[in-house]
Amino acid sequence: MFFQHLLNGIIVGGIYAMVALGYSMVYGVLQIVNWAHADVLMFATFIGLLLTTYLKMPVFAMVLLVALFASVLGMSVERVAYRPIKSGNRKMAVLVSALGMSTFLQNLAQLIFGSGTRQFKAIESKSFSFSGFTITNLQILILVVTSVMLLILYILVYRTKIGIAMRACSVSVDNAKLMGINTNLIISGTFGVGAFMAGVAGILIGVYYSAVYPTMGYLLGMKAFAAAILGGIGSIPGAVFGGFIIGTIESLGAGYISSAYRDAFAFFVMILILVVRPSGLMGAKHIDKV
Amino acid sequence: MNKVKDLLKTIKSIRFTKWQKMIFLIALIGLIVSAPYIITDNYILHIVILCSIYACLTLSLNMIIGWSGQFSLGHVCLYGMGAYITTLLMTQTGMNFFPATILSTAFTSGFAMLLCLPTLKLRGDYLAVITLGFGEVFRLFLTNSVSITRGPAGIPNIPDPVIFGYVISSKQAYFYFVALIVILFVVFMKRFNNSGFGMAMIVVNEDDIAATALGINVKKYKLLGFALGGGMAAFMGSFYAVYMGMISPTSFAYAESIKMVSMVVLGGIGSIPGSILGAVLLTALPEVLRAFSEYRMVIYGALMVVMMIFRPEGIWSRSSRMLNEYKIKAFENYKKK
């Protein structure tokens, strides 16, 4: 049973990792938490649901379209809710604006798509079992897609020019601007890449649980944020690592402690980490200078 | 837009003499006493009471956000905790409303301090996430521990409060009760704002490093802000429980926290009249514009974004009001010379 829980945890953890990356990358560049990130994910998943049920689109084309839609939505969120804010107490203003954007998207989805839960069946489910160990083709697919996406992201961030510019922005936006980097474009791009990953993750989780609903982003986002904090917010390997750990803890906790409090484990881990080591497991220690 | 701004400025710059204030106060009391006789429609009275409840809740959240400068998204947890503890004390032990409320307010204040204690070092976003997490865990607890809270079904038949043998049960009586609470809260906040405690807290909010340099115990004031805000929210939760006569976990969901935050933001962070204005606007408007009531949360969300872009200090801001006062004082000094 232990290995079964572990496997389930790792599979869900991979999805959390993909969502957590969006939080972590945006935080790395702008030092703000993009509260609307998970709601962008939810919106994109609904679009995917519509594409499959009404247009009967093939799965891969659908995933690609949804991810592109998500990145456009993510970039527009940045344009509308974050960039125009130039007030004195900017941190508080951005926080409130981000919350507002999240509330807006969530309730807009409720108005458009209805507040009920919808089934999402894109792929026929088959299960294989070896010696007391069950894995479905869906789970294998999720593992493969997650690994491929993480690999692509790794190449993008560490092996391309855009990646260098992104990392430069995360060290210091002002200095990056002095080096001739179009920082606005890079910030937009960071939101876009994060939302692209979130779009794919949304489809995966929607198909995995076969449930899409307007508030799905809320809990998923919180768990992914917990993962980002656990790994050290702003750090890309940290976010991936944190995602897998949160997924595993949640799965083991639900299996061995209490399944009713399944959603609470991520919060407990997050609170513990924030109290004991606020910079996370892999994050750089940040010292405020006076 | 500019005209509205000018109008607001002129309203804010009006200063009354003592007699004018007295007359205004008497008129206000007269209005409150006669209100239930003027408003005969029970539904409208219900809306007025709801506005008052939210005004007090907004004040309590503003104590945390506006005065002590900590961002809480789990206010609903403190509000719900007050409501549930009072209800359980009243239904399980047969306690009267007032001792039960005092107990639950004290307990929730303590809990709010405990909640704040590990998060003292954390900044805006982290604190928001942690308080949100507490709110979520609290809601899970309410829904899952059926033996204590009866789970999603909620607790019905909460008895009415009794004062000196008089049972508060009609809408009119509740109206007088809540009016009294609003006045108490406003007077308390006003006195607090002008006290040493309040001023120290504002300094901590503006710049905690400077506050430390001035010899202000930053930790103490942050804890105090949470304790006071939590206590006030718990008090309102208790009132809400006895007024509604039944409570369930759905009344204390995440959306409720968002609603309170948007009231604080709309009215003005750290402003007393702003809190009341924000609460009344956001409670009464959806009722007036019935056709738009399903768009309510969408509008709240959009409003938060728009306010932050165009008027981040809210409708009735603290900063401009203080600035006005300083200007007037400077002008008076100039005249004396």
Tab-separated table of C-alpha atoms in Angstrom, chain A residues 27 31-33 35 80-81 84-87 91-104 106-108 111 218-219 222 225 229 233 260-261 263-264 267-268 270-271 274-275 278 286 288-290, chain B residues 65-66 69-71 73 118-119 121-130 132-137 139-142 144-145 205 209 254 258 261 265 269 294-295 297-302 304-305 308-309 312:
chain	number	residue	atom	x	y	z
A	27	TYR	CA	7.934	35.886	-7.651
A	31	GLN	CA	8.630	39.779	-5.913
A	32	ILE	CA	4.831	39.537	-6.019
A	33	VAL	CA	2.531	36.564	-5.584
A	35	TRP	CA	-2.894	35.172	-6.842
A	80	VAL	CA	-4.377	44.750	-16.512
A	81	ALA	CA	-3.820	44.105	-12.840
A	84	PRO	CA	-0.542	49.907	-14.073
A	85	ILE	CA	-0.119	50.000	-10.298
A	86	LYS	CA	2.234	52.725	-9.225
A	87	SER	CA	1.189	53.683	-5.740
A	91	LYS	CA	3.169	45.715	-2.171
A	92	MET	CA	-0.234	46.091	-0.510
A	93	ALA	CA	-1.781	47.550	-3.667
A	94	VAL	CA	-0.540	44.700	-5.852
A	95	LEU	CA	-1.717	42.135	-3.314
A	96	VAL	CA	-5.227	43.580	-3.259
A	97	SER	CA	-5.309	43.944	-7.020
A	98	ALA	CA	-4.167	40.345	-7.494
A	99	LEU	CA	-6.836	39.113	-5.098
A	100	GLY	CA	-9.385	41.161	-6.988
A	101	MET	CA	-8.293	39.633	-10.283
A	102	SER	CA	-8.539	36.149	-8.786
A	103	THR	CA	-12.040	36.821	-7.440
A	104	PHE	CA	-13.047	38.326	-10.771
A	106	GLN	CA	-13.341	32.782	-10.458
A	107	ASN	CA	-16.779	34.359	-10.395
A	108	LEU	CA	-16.782	35.140	-14.084
A	111	LEU	CA	-21.346	33.017	-14.378
A	218	TYR	CA	-8.432	27.870	-5.241
A	219	LEU	CA	-7.281	24.707	-3.468
A	222	MET	CA	-2.909	27.057	-2.484
A	225	PHE	CA	1.877	27.920	-3.544
A	229	ILE	CA	7.240	28.179	-0.477
A	233	ILE	CA	9.976	30.861	-3.557
A	260	ALA	CA	-11.235	14.082	5.560
A	261	TYR	CA	-8.361	16.483	6.239
A	263	ASP	CA	-6.599	19.376	1.930
A	264	ALA	CA	-5.231	20.542	5.269
A	267	PHE	CA	-1.354	24.072	4.743
A	268	PHE	CA	0.263	22.478	7.780
A	270	MET	CA	3.403	25.470	4.568
A	271	ILE	CA	2.818	26.989	8.011
A	274	LEU	CA	7.164	29.571	7.077
A	275	VAL	CA	7.686	29.453	10.810
A	278	PRO	CA	10.822	31.190	5.735
A	286	HIS	CA	17.246	37.211	2.060
A	288	ASP	CA	16.767	43.243	4.564
A	289	LYS	CA	19.194	46.119	4.713
A	290	VAL	CA	18.144	49.263	6.488
B	65	ILE	CA	-5.051	45.873	7.838
B	66	GLY	CA	-5.225	49.634	8.263
B	69	GLY	CA	-0.548	46.960	8.807
B	70	GLN	CA	-0.896	43.181	8.576
B	71	PHE	CA	-2.815	41.637	5.740
B	73	LEU	CA	-7.351	36.889	4.544
B	118	PRO	CA	4.576	32.708	14.481
B	119	THR	CA	3.897	35.049	11.579
B	121	LYS	CA	8.376	38.079	10.913
B	122	LEU	CA	6.434	37.528	7.711
B	123	ARG	CA	5.521	40.156	5.167
B	124	GLY	CA	2.266	40.862	3.323
B	125	ASP	CA	1.828	37.939	0.960
B	126	TYR	CA	3.049	35.256	3.348
B	127	LEU	CA	0.799	36.482	6.119
B	128	ALA	CA	-2.117	36.577	3.695
B	129	VAL	CA	-1.473	32.979	2.676
B	130	ILE	CA	-1.076	31.749	6.260
B	132	LEU	CA	-6.026	32.061	4.377
B	133	GLY	CA	-4.707	28.608	5.297
B	134	PHE	CA	-6.034	28.958	8.836
B	135	GLY	CA	-9.411	30.000	7.447
B	136	GLU	CA	-9.484	26.940	5.211
B	137	VAL	CA	-8.440	24.536	7.994
B	139	ARG	CA	-13.767	25.550	7.593
B	140	LEU	CA	-12.626	21.938	7.145
B	141	PHE	CA	-12.854	21.487	10.899
B	142	LEU	CA	-16.387	22.925	10.989
B	144	ASN	CA	-15.833	17.469	9.375
B	145	SER	CA	-16.191	17.399	13.157
B	205	ASN	CA	2.454	50.373	10.160
B	209	ILE	CA	12.337	49.975	11.499
B	254	TYR	CA	-13.466	32.191	1.778
B	258	ILE	CA	-12.790	38.563	0.218
B	261	VAL	CA	-11.287	42.918	2.295
B	265	VAL	CA	-10.207	48.628	0.302
B	269	ILE	CA	-7.486	51.459	4.417
B	294	GLU	CA	-25.490	37.452	-9.387
B	295	TYR	CA	-22.708	39.637	-10.725
B	297	MET	CA	-18.672	38.865	-6.668
B	298	VAL	CA	-17.474	39.645	-10.209
B	299	ILE	CA	-18.041	43.325	-9.515
B	300	TYR	CA	-16.218	43.063	-6.165
B	301	GLY	CA	-13.216	41.565	-7.915
B	302	ALA	CA	-13.141	44.134	-10.704
B	304	MET	CA	-10.607	45.835	-6.167
B	305	VAL	CA	-8.429	45.966	-9.287
B	308	MET	CA	-5.921	49.840	-6.720
B	309	ILE	CA	-5.078	51.351	-10.101
B	312	PRO	CA	-5.426	52.975	-4.004
